[in-house]
Amino acid sequence: MLRKLLTGIAVLFVAVWGALLLWPEGAYAPHQPSDEYRARAADYLARNLTPMPENWQWDSFEATDGKLMRWGRARPEGDIRATVIFVPGYTGTLEMYADYHHEMLSRGYEVYGFDLRGQGGSARMLENPEKPWVADFGIYSDDVAGFTKMVRTQTAGPLLLIGESFGGHVVLRAAGDHELPIDGLLLAVPAMRIQTPPLSYGAARFIVEASRKLGFGKDYALMQKNWQPYVTDLSQPNYCGDNIDRIHIKDTLYTARPELRVGGTTNQFISEMMESGERISKPGYLQRLDMPVLLVTGDTDSIVQAEASKKACAAHIPDCDLLELENSGHCTISEPDATRAAMFDGVDALLARAEAALQ
């Protein structure tokens, strides 16, 4: 009886998946927030979005395939202790991390920021600009490696590479694939292995891979779509937590600046990310990292499998310190000041380790 029930559920699921897969997506039609929500979003941004540093300068980096990536830079008022390159997470744009830039500058760091292709102010890859897509995840690695080498020609002193979530995955991949001229690596809640509820990881892996092989790689993955606000009541919590003054920055910024929007994930993107995650999680790959590493996790992270990252740090990365943020989820940008201060202190500690290794 139980076997028949499970078989029936599986058949129903496959039928629903097949129907959704074959249903045409249609032309790109961005979400149009209501006038009421736009007004609330504008008020929210005016009260909560930190402006970029006054001396922030924007520029473009041309990748090997000719695509242009947006980057920016600012220098502290006094002496430069070190240089940091920051790579945002999935759907992230450098404007969302202005608090980070200001904090790093106040601690004496020269700050570079890099928008990954397909998001922020960098080149989009498909006709629907909200869809993330890349032929191979190694392309992200190559982009970061090329940019890092360019920064090295412009700077002196220690150079730290920092990536958050998807950005953490990419900078780890870059450090493993290339000989990077960096002195330390910070992986903030890195997406080495993503969570896939309500599906098991194996089921999700099978679905996106099958969808890609059937020719639907550029289609949105199951339950994914163009951007729209997670909630329209900006006094309510969302998947990033309940710190109301910070958790809605992305949605309100996307409302004000549609060109920055990124929607859900495509079958190709997820399949490549899973494949790349398996690659970078292998002991032999991680043992290539020949610089001090700080790996930051949140103890309530519901987006990535933090245990997989912690295991990698403890067992396979040669020189890795672990910082577990208490009562913290995946969105470090939305955490209270005390929690974020612990992460910034971690940057200082990583710099001290890097300087000691250089002596």
mmCIF file of C-alpha atoms in Angstrom:
data_model
loop_
_atom_site.group_PDB
_atom_site.id
_atom_site.type_symbol
_atom_site.label_atom_id
_atom_site.label_comp_id
_atom_site.label_asym_id
_atom_site.label_seq_id
_atom_site.Cartn_x
_atom_site.Cartn_y
_atom_site.Cartn_z
ATOM 1 C CA MET A 1 0.000 0.000 0.000
ATOM 2 C CA LEU A 2 2.756 2.415 0.990
ATOM 3 C CA ARG A 3 4.739 1.540 -2.116
ATOM 4 C CA LYS A 4 1.735 2.299 -4.341
ATOM 5 C CA LEU A 5 1.204 5.617 -2.569
ATOM 6 C CA LEU A 6 4.835 6.647 -2.997
ATOM 7 C CA THR A 7 4.789 5.545 -6.628
ATOM 8 C CA GLY A 8 1.653 7.589 -7.233
ATOM 9 C CA ILE A 9 3.209 10.675 -5.631
ATOM 10 C CA ALA A 10 6.340 10.254 -7.745
ATOM 11 C CA VAL A 11 4.306 9.876 -10.958
ATOM 12 C CA LEU A 12 2.229 12.944 -10.091
ATOM 13 C CA PHE A 13 5.342 14.975 -9.373
ATOM 14 C CA VAL A 14 6.978 13.973 -12.659
ATOM 15 C CA ALA A 15 3.773 14.827 -14.529
ATOM 16 C CA VAL A 16 3.582 18.280 -12.924
ATOM 17 C CA TRP A 17 7.265 18.905 -13.581
ATOM 18 C CA GLY A 18 6.884 17.878 -17.210
ATOM 19 C CA ALA A 19 3.874 20.140 -17.681
ATOM 20 C CA LEU A 20 5.679 23.122 -16.166
ATOM 21 C CA LEU A 21 8.776 22.383 -18.221
ATOM 22 C CA LEU A 22 6.873 22.319 -21.493
ATOM 23 C CA TRP A 23 4.730 25.352 -20.722
ATOM 24 C CA PRO A 24 6.155 28.255 -22.772
ATOM 25 C CA GLU A 25 7.552 31.119 -20.702
ATOM 26 C CA GLY A 26 6.690 33.831 -23.194
ATOM 27 C CA ALA A 27 8.404 37.153 -23.801
ATOM 28 C CA TYR A 28 10.120 39.013 -20.982
ATOM 29 C CA ALA A 29 7.578 40.958 -18.951
ATOM 30 C CA PRO A 30 9.089 42.592 -15.843
ATOM 31 C CA HIS A 31 6.986 42.848 -12.724
ATOM 32 C CA GLN A 32 5.264 46.207 -12.316
ATOM 33 C CA PRO A 33 4.873 47.117 -8.630
ATOM 34 C CA SER A 34 1.808 49.101 -7.668
ATOM 35 C CA ASP A 35 2.035 52.861 -7.198
ATOM 36 C CA GLU A 36 1.367 52.331 -3.512
ATOM 37 C CA TYR A 37 4.271 49.919 -3.155
ATOM 38 C CA ARG A 38 6.559 52.209 -5.153
ATOM 39 C CA ALA A 39 5.822 55.055 -2.739
ATOM 40 C CA ARG A 40 6.504 52.848 0.281
ATOM 41 C CA ALA A 41 9.698 51.544 -1.334
ATOM 42 C CA ALA A 42 10.980 55.056 -2.026
ATOM 43 C CA ASP A 43 10.337 56.064 1.584
ATOM 44 C CA TYR A 44 12.046 52.891 2.838
ATOM 45 C CA LEU A 45 15.157 53.550 0.731
ATOM 46 C CA ALA A 46 15.341 57.179 1.826
ATOM 47 C CA ARG A 47 15.395 56.051 5.449
ATOM 48 C CA ASN A 48 17.515 52.906 5.249
ATOM 49 C CA LEU A 49 19.803 52.731 2.203
ATOM 50 C CA THR A 50 23.307 53.914 3.023
ATOM 51 C CA PRO A 51 24.790 56.050 0.207
ATOM 52 C CA MET A 52 27.953 54.847 -1.469
ATOM 53 C CA PRO A 53 31.177 56.457 -0.175
ATOM 54 C CA GLU A 54 31.677 59.998 -1.492
ATOM 55 C CA ASN A 55 34.958 59.093 -3.176
ATOM 56 C CA TRP A 56 33.612 55.906 -4.766
ATOM 57 C CA GLN A 57 34.606 55.640 -8.429
ATOM 58 C CA TRP A 58 32.888 53.351 -10.946
ATOM 59 C CA ASP A 59 34.640 51.657 -13.855
ATOM 60 C CA SER A 60 34.333 48.657 -16.200
ATOM 61 C CA PHE A 61 36.437 45.530 -16.591
ATOM 62 C CA GLU A 62 36.419 43.695 -19.916
ATOM 63 C CA ALA A 63 36.401 39.916 -19.597
ATOM 64 C CA THR A 64 38.123 37.634 -22.097
ATOM 65 C CA ASP A 65 34.868 37.203 -24.052
ATOM 66 C CA GLY A 66 34.353 40.963 -24.325
ATOM 67 C CA LYS A 67 31.600 41.209 -21.688
ATOM 68 C CA LEU A 68 31.856 44.262 -19.436
ATOM 69 C CA MET A 69 31.761 43.874 -15.656
ATOM 70 C CA ARG A 70 31.081 46.851 -13.413
ATOM 71 C CA TRP A 71 33.442 47.513 -10.560
ATOM 72 C CA GLY A 72 34.142 50.332 -8.145
ATOM 73 C CA ARG A 73 36.819 51.565 -5.785
ATOM 74 C CA ALA A 74 37.318 53.862 -2.826
ATOM 75 C CA ARG A 75 40.350 54.674 -0.692
ATOM 76 C CA PRO A 76 40.444 55.514 3.018
ATOM 77 C CA GLU A 77 41.338 59.001 4.183
ATOM 78 C CA GLY A 78 44.534 57.941 5.925
ATOM 79 C CA ASP A 79 47.150 55.285 5.285
ATOM 80 C CA ILE A 80 46.095 52.097 3.525
ATOM 81 C CA ARG A 81 46.461 49.002 5.728
ATOM 82 C CA ALA A 82 45.543 46.590 2.950
ATOM 83 C CA THR A 83 43.265 46.224 -0.057
ATOM 84 C CA VAL A 84 40.083 44.155 -0.128
ATOM 85 C CA ILE A 85 38.124 42.969 -3.157
ATOM 86 C CA PHE A 86 34.473 42.284 -2.355
ATOM 87 C CA VAL A 87 32.241 40.062 -4.521
ATOM 88 C CA PRO A 88 28.495 40.129 -3.668
ATOM 89 C CA GLY A 89 26.220 37.114 -3.436
ATOM 90 C CA TYR A 90 23.450 35.986 -5.784
ATOM 91 C CA THR A 91 21.203 38.884 -6.904
ATOM 92 C CA GLY A 92 23.558 41.230 -5.044
ATOM 93 C CA THR A 93 24.722 44.575 -6.331
ATOM 94 C CA LEU A 94 27.472 46.725 -4.849
ATOM 95 C CA GLU A 95 25.011 49.463 -3.830
ATOM 96 C CA MET A 96 23.381 47.055 -1.376
ATOM 97 C CA TYR A 97 26.674 46.686 0.470
ATOM 98 C CA ALA A 98 27.459 50.358 1.034
ATOM 99 C CA ASP A 99 27.553 49.700 4.800
ATOM 100 C CA TYR A 100 30.322 47.160 4.203
ATOM 101 C CA HIS A 101 32.334 49.587 2.084
ATOM 102 C CA HIS A 102 32.085 52.355 4.709
ATOM 103 C CA GLU A 103 33.127 49.987 7.504
ATOM 104 C CA MET A 104 36.135 48.699 5.594
ATOM 105 C CA LEU A 105 37.209 52.245 4.726
ATOM 106 C CA SER A 106 36.903 53.302 8.371
ATOM 107 C CA ARG A 107 39.260 50.454 9.297
ATOM 108 C CA GLY A 108 41.878 51.648 6.816
ATOM 109 C CA TYR A 109 41.196 49.302 3.909
ATOM 110 C CA GLU A 110 41.212 50.285 0.277
ATOM 111 C CA VAL A 111 37.995 48.798 -1.125
ATOM 112 C CA TYR A 112 37.350 47.317 -4.554
ATOM 113 C CA GLY A 113 33.946 45.856 -5.428
ATOM 114 C CA PHE A 114 33.112 43.610 -8.377
ATOM 115 C CA ASP A 115 29.641 42.866 -9.776
ATOM 116 C CA LEU A 116 29.559 39.354 -11.223
ATOM 117 C CA ARG A 117 28.265 38.957 -14.766
ATOM 118 C CA GLY A 118 24.507 38.664 -14.951
ATOM 119 C CA GLN A 119 23.807 40.892 -11.970
ATOM 120 C CA GLY A 120 24.386 44.346 -10.561
ATOM 121 C CA GLY A 121 25.682 46.750 -13.175
ATOM 122 C CA SER A 122 27.514 44.058 -15.161
ATOM 123 C CA ALA A 123 26.595 42.570 -18.527
ATOM 124 C CA ARG A 124 23.495 40.388 -18.683
ATOM 125 C CA MET A 125 23.659 37.119 -20.558
ATOM 126 C CA LEU A 126 20.179 36.465 -21.978
ATOM 127 C CA GLU A 127 17.365 38.362 -23.680
ATOM 128 C CA ASN A 128 15.574 38.271 -20.344
ATOM 129 C CA PRO A 129 18.073 40.340 -18.302
ATOM 130 C CA GLU A 130 16.791 38.948 -15.007
ATOM 131 C CA LYS A 131 17.838 35.377 -15.775
ATOM 132 C CA PRO A 132 21.228 34.162 -14.536
ATOM 133 C CA TRP A 133 22.921 31.963 -17.089
ATOM 134 C CA VAL A 134 26.447 30.933 -17.896
ATOM 135 C CA ALA A 135 27.768 28.176 -20.151
ATOM 136 C CA ASP A 136 30.215 26.986 -17.499
ATOM 137 C CA PHE A 137 30.673 28.088 -13.891
ATOM 138 C CA GLY A 138 34.374 28.362 -14.532
ATOM 139 C CA ILE A 139 33.625 31.554 -16.480
ATOM 140 C CA TYR A 140 32.774 33.289 -13.193
ATOM 141 C CA SER A 141 36.089 32.032 -11.821
ATOM 142 C CA ASP A 142 37.952 33.404 -14.837
ATOM 143 C CA ASP A 143 36.244 36.801 -14.484
ATOM 144 C CA VAL A 144 37.264 37.156 -10.839
ATOM 145 C CA ALA A 145 40.782 35.926 -11.515
ATOM 146 C CA GLY A 146 41.264 38.435 -14.324
ATOM 147 C CA PHE A 147 39.920 41.282 -12.228
ATOM 148 C CA THR A 148 42.036 40.307 -9.208
ATOM 149 C CA LYS A 149 45.182 40.305 -11.305
ATOM 150 C CA MET A 150 44.283 43.758 -12.627
ATOM 151 C CA VAL A 151 43.790 45.079 -9.079
ATOM 152 C CA ARG A 152 47.148 43.664 -8.069
ATOM 153 C CA THR A 153 48.837 45.858 -10.686
ATOM 154 C CA GLN A 154 47.194 48.944 -9.136
ATOM 155 C CA THR A 155 47.924 48.238 -5.480
ATOM 156 C CA ALA A 156 50.718 47.513 -3.058
ATOM 157 C CA GLY A 157 50.587 45.716 0.265
ATOM 158 C CA PRO A 158 48.404 42.804 1.345
ATOM 159 C CA LEU A 159 45.436 41.917 -0.866
ATOM 160 C CA LEU A 160 42.397 40.094 0.545
ATOM 161 C CA LEU A 161 39.654 38.554 -1.598
ATOM 162 C CA ILE A 162 36.188 38.403 -0.028
ATOM 163 C CA GLY A 163 33.102 36.683 -1.427
ATOM 164 C CA GLU A 164 29.644 36.254 0.043
ATOM 165 C CA SER A 165 27.338 33.285 -0.685
ATOM 166 C CA PHE A 166 27.374 32.775 -4.470
ATOM 167 C CA GLY A 167 30.283 35.228 -4.507
ATOM 168 C CA GLY A 168 31.999 33.059 -1.889
ATOM 169 C CA HIS A 169 31.611 30.050 -4.147
ATOM 170 C CA VAL A 170 33.087 31.966 -7.073
ATOM 171 C CA VAL A 171 36.111 33.371 -5.218
ATOM 172 C CA LEU A 172 36.841 29.916 -3.808
ATOM 173 C CA ARG A 173 36.651 28.511 -7.327
ATOM 174 C CA ALA A 174 38.914 31.299 -8.585
ATOM 175 C CA ALA A 175 41.495 30.610 -5.864
ATOM 176 C CA GLY A 176 41.467 26.912 -6.687
ATOM 177 C CA ASP A 177 41.517 27.273 -10.485
ATOM 178 C CA HIS A 178 44.102 30.050 -10.758
ATOM 179 C CA GLU A 179 47.325 31.274 -9.222
ATOM 180 C CA LEU A 180 45.832 34.390 -7.658
ATOM 181 C CA PRO A 181 48.089 37.199 -6.352
ATOM 182 C CA ILE A 182 46.187 37.356 -3.040
ATOM 183 C CA ASP A 183 47.346 37.075 0.541
ATOM 184 C CA GLY A 184 44.109 35.993 2.218
ATOM 185 C CA LEU A 185 40.674 34.636 1.332
ATOM 186 C CA LEU A 186 37.406 35.262 3.191
ATOM 187 C CA LEU A 187 34.434 33.030 2.413
ATOM 188 C CA ALA A 188 31.269 34.509 3.936
ATOM 189 C CA VAL A 189 28.410 31.960 4.079
ATOM 190 C CA PRO A 190 29.818 30.380 0.886
ATOM 191 C CA ALA A 191 27.351 28.485 -1.308
ATOM 192 C CA MET A 192 29.466 25.356 -1.547
ATOM 193 C CA ARG A 193 26.385 23.137 -1.284
ATOM 194 C CA ILE A 194 22.934 24.693 -1.470
ATOM 195 C CA GLN A 195 19.794 23.601 0.339
ATOM 196 C CA THR A 196 16.939 22.445 -1.912
ATOM 197 C CA PRO A 197 13.726 22.095 0.135
ATOM 198 C CA PRO A 198 11.118 20.758 -0.338
ATOM 199 C CA LEU A 199 13.096 18.448 -2.649
ATOM 200 C CA SER A 200 16.057 16.379 -1.603
ATOM 201 C CA TYR A 201 19.404 17.500 -2.986
ATOM 202 C CA GLY A 202 19.544 14.444 -5.243
ATOM 203 C CA ALA A 203 16.053 15.013 -6.642
ATOM 204 C CA ALA A 204 16.770 18.668 -7.337
ATOM 205 C CA ARG A 205 20.049 17.741 -9.011
ATOM 206 C CA PHE A 206 18.274 15.226 -11.253
ATOM 207 C CA ILE A 207 15.519 17.671 -12.261
ATOM 208 C CA VAL A 208 17.742 20.587 -13.261
ATOM 209 C CA GLU A 209 20.205 18.332 -15.050
ATOM 210 C CA ALA A 210 17.433 16.565 -16.954
ATOM 211 C CA SER A 211 15.864 19.918 -17.820
ATOM 212 C CA ARG A 212 19.162 21.186 -19.153
ATOM 213 C CA LYS A 213 19.763 18.078 -21.261
ATOM 214 C CA LEU A 214 16.242 18.327 -22.670
ATOM 215 C CA GLY A 215 17.071 21.797 -23.965
ATOM 216 C CA PHE A 216 15.470 23.895 -21.233
ATOM 217 C CA GLY A 217 18.671 25.229 -19.673
ATOM 218 C CA LYS A 218 17.679 28.846 -20.297
ATOM 219 C CA ASP A 219 14.253 28.372 -18.728
ATOM 220 C CA TYR A 220 13.568 29.173 -15.111
ATOM 221 C CA ALA A 221 13.989 26.229 -12.759
ATOM 222 C CA LEU A 222 10.961 24.779 -10.987
ATOM 223 C CA MET A 223 9.140 27.443 -8.907
ATOM 224 C CA GLN A 224 11.452 30.229 -10.173
ATOM 225 C CA LYS A 225 10.345 33.400 -12.009
ATOM 226 C CA ASN A 226 11.095 37.059 -12.658
ATOM 227 C CA TRP A 227 11.683 39.277 -9.653
ATOM 228 C CA GLN A 228 8.840 40.585 -7.548
ATOM 229 C CA PRO A 229 8.836 41.757 -3.915
ATOM 230 C CA TYR A 230 8.897 38.922 -1.396
ATOM 231 C CA VAL A 231 6.317 40.783 0.677
ATOM 232 C CA THR A 232 4.576 44.064 -0.062
ATOM 233 C CA ASP A 233 4.153 45.002 3.602
ATOM 234 C CA LEU A 234 7.580 46.405 4.478
ATOM 235 C CA SER A 235 6.892 46.063 8.191
ATOM 236 C CA GLN A 236 6.895 42.263 7.873
ATOM 237 C CA PRO A 237 9.884 39.857 7.972
ATOM 238 C CA ASN A 238 11.169 37.902 4.991
ATOM 239 C CA TYR A 239 13.610 35.049 4.314
ATOM 240 C CA CYS A 240 16.491 37.247 5.530
ATOM 241 C CA GLY A 241 15.045 37.659 9.022
ATOM 242 C CA ASP A 242 13.210 40.301 10.981
ATOM 243 C CA ASN A 243 15.651 43.232 11.022
ATOM 244 C CA ILE A 244 13.059 45.430 9.312
ATOM 245 C CA ASP A 245 15.388 48.353 8.603
ATOM 246 C CA ARG A 246 17.639 46.174 6.404
ATOM 247 C CA ILE A 247 15.867 43.112 5.065
ATOM 248 C CA HIS A 248 13.928 44.924 2.331
ATOM 249 C CA ILE A 249 16.854 46.828 0.801
ATOM 250 C CA LYS A 250 17.033 44.563 -2.248
ATOM 251 C CA ASP A 251 13.341 44.661 -3.114
ATOM 252 C CA THR A 252 13.017 48.392 -2.642
ATOM 253 C CA LEU A 253 16.209 49.072 -4.617
ATOM 254 C CA TYR A 254 14.987 46.815 -7.431
ATOM 255 C CA THR A 255 11.764 48.815 -7.458
ATOM 256 C CA ALA A 256 13.625 52.100 -7.817
ATOM 257 C CA ARG A 257 16.213 50.765 -10.281
ATOM 258 C CA PRO A 258 14.776 48.015 -12.501
ATOM 259 C CA GLU A 259 18.038 47.635 -14.426
ATOM 260 C CA LEU A 260 19.572 45.995 -11.343
ATOM 261 C CA ARG A 261 16.946 43.269 -11.024
ATOM 262 C CA VAL A 262 17.777 39.576 -10.961
ATOM 263 C CA GLY A 263 15.017 36.982 -10.818
ATOM 264 C CA GLY A 264 15.056 33.304 -9.944
ATOM 265 C CA THR A 265 17.553 30.734 -11.131
ATOM 266 C CA THR A 266 17.614 28.945 -14.480
ATOM 267 C CA ASN A 267 18.063 25.207 -14.896
ATOM 268 C CA GLN A 268 21.505 25.790 -16.418
ATOM 269 C CA PHE A 269 22.642 28.020 -13.556
ATOM 270 C CA ILE A 270 21.567 25.623 -10.808
ATOM 271 C CA SER A 271 22.982 22.594 -12.594
ATOM 272 C CA GLU A 272 26.314 24.331 -13.118
ATOM 273 C CA MET A 273 26.361 25.559 -9.516
ATOM 274 C CA MET A 274 25.758 22.065 -8.161
ATOM 275 C CA GLU A 275 28.408 20.600 -10.432
ATOM 276 C CA SER A 276 30.868 23.300 -9.430
ATOM 277 C CA GLY A 277 29.970 22.828 -5.758
ATOM 278 C CA GLU A 278 30.897 19.173 -5.984
ATOM 279 C CA ARG A 279 34.176 20.167 -7.637
ATOM 280 C CA ILE A 280 35.241 22.706 -5.019
ATOM 281 C CA SER A 281 34.206 20.467 -2.114
ATOM 282 C CA LYS A 282 36.675 17.724 -2.978
ATOM 283 C CA PRO A 283 39.587 17.418 -0.512
ATOM 284 C CA GLY A 284 42.216 17.559 -3.231
ATOM 285 C CA TYR A 285 40.770 20.760 -4.640
ATOM 286 C CA LEU A 286 40.537 22.505 -1.268
ATOM 287 C CA GLN A 287 44.077 21.528 -0.353
ATOM 288 C CA ARG A 288 45.333 23.746 -3.185
ATOM 289 C CA LEU A 289 44.498 26.862 -1.161
ATOM 290 C CA ASP A 290 47.912 28.086 -0.048
ATOM 291 C CA MET A 291 46.817 31.275 1.741
ATOM 292 C CA PRO A 292 45.134 31.978 5.092
ATOM 293 C CA VAL A 293 41.374 31.434 4.820
ATOM 294 C CA LEU A 294 38.549 32.650 7.047
ATOM 295 C CA LEU A 295 35.241 30.844 6.576
ATOM 296 C CA VAL A 296 32.158 32.547 8.047
ATOM 297 C CA THR A 297 28.893 30.681 8.633
ATOM 298 C CA GLY A 298 25.542 31.521 10.185
ATOM 299 C CA ASP A 299 24.114 29.070 12.695
ATOM 300 C CA THR A 300 20.555 29.412 11.326
ATOM 301 C CA ASP A 301 21.391 29.476 7.604
ATOM 302 C CA SER A 302 18.492 28.097 5.538
ATOM 303 C CA ILE A 303 20.002 28.771 2.083
ATOM 304 C CA VAL A 304 23.270 26.823 2.066
ATOM 305 C CA GLN A 305 24.398 23.714 3.899
ATOM 306 C CA ALA A 306 26.645 25.303 6.519
ATOM 307 C CA GLU A 307 27.804 21.932 7.844
ATOM 308 C CA ALA A 308 29.403 21.121 4.487
ATOM 309 C CA SER A 309 31.369 24.377 4.609
ATOM 310 C CA LYS A 310 32.432 23.853 8.214
ATOM 311 C CA LYS A 311 33.618 20.337 7.415
ATOM 312 C CA ALA A 312 35.660 21.655 4.488
ATOM 313 C CA CYS A 313 37.316 24.269 6.700
ATOM 314 C CA ALA A 314 38.130 21.836 9.505
ATOM 315 C CA ALA A 315 39.281 18.865 7.457
ATOM 316 C CA HIS A 316 40.543 19.952 4.060
ATOM 317 C CA ILE A 317 41.610 23.613 3.753
ATOM 318 C CA PRO A 318 45.220 23.780 4.993
ATOM 319 C CA ASP A 319 45.066 27.129 6.847
ATOM 320 C CA CYS A 320 41.414 27.807 7.664
ATOM 321 C CA ASP A 321 39.806 29.539 10.640
ATOM 322 C CA LEU A 322 36.075 29.182 11.217
ATOM 323 C CA LEU A 323 33.858 32.015 12.453
ATOM 324 C CA GLU A 324 30.289 30.940 13.234
ATOM 325 C CA LEU A 325 27.981 33.914 13.720
ATOM 326 C CA GLU A 326 25.453 33.277 16.486
ATOM 327 C CA ASN A 327 21.730 33.746 15.769
ATOM 328 C CA SER A 328 22.634 34.592 12.192
ATOM 329 C CA GLY A 329 21.122 33.354 8.959
ATOM 330 C CA HIS A 330 22.359 33.609 5.411
ATOM 331 C CA CYS A 331 21.876 37.346 4.778
ATOM 332 C CA THR A 332 24.846 38.850 6.612
ATOM 333 C CA ILE A 333 23.985 42.240 5.109
ATOM 334 C CA SER A 334 20.773 42.244 7.162
ATOM 335 C CA GLU A 335 22.222 41.192 10.512
ATOM 336 C CA PRO A 336 22.449 43.495 13.575
ATOM 337 C CA ASP A 337 25.505 45.714 13.952
ATOM 338 C CA ALA A 338 27.093 43.490 16.611
ATOM 339 C CA THR A 339 26.894 40.433 14.356
ATOM 340 C CA ARG A 340 28.361 42.257 11.393
ATOM 341 C CA ALA A 341 31.086 43.750 13.592
ATOM 342 C CA ALA A 342 32.217 40.212 14.425
ATOM 343 C CA MET A 343 32.660 39.534 10.715
ATOM 344 C CA PHE A 344 34.575 42.785 10.165
ATOM 345 C CA ASP A 345 36.803 41.900 13.117
ATOM 346 C CA GLY A 346 37.377 38.632 11.298
ATOM 347 C CA VAL A 347 38.744 40.581 8.335
ATOM 348 C CA ASP A 348 41.251 42.250 10.663
ATOM 349 C CA ALA A 349 42.239 38.860 12.061
ATOM 350 C CA LEU A 350 42.651 37.467 8.554
ATOM 351 C CA LEU A 351 44.901 40.408 7.647
ATOM 352 C CA ALA A 352 47.057 39.727 10.716
ATOM 353 C CA ARG A 353 47.463 36.097 9.625
ATOM 354 C CA ALA A 354 48.293 37.173 6.091
ATOM 355 C CA GLU A 355 50.915 39.655 7.303
ATOM 356 C CA ALA A 356 52.480 36.994 9.519
ATOM 357 C CA ALA A 357 52.664 34.583 6.568
ATOM 358 C CA LEU A 358 54.393 37.274 4.479
ATOM 359 C CA GLN A 359 57.200 37.767 6.988
#
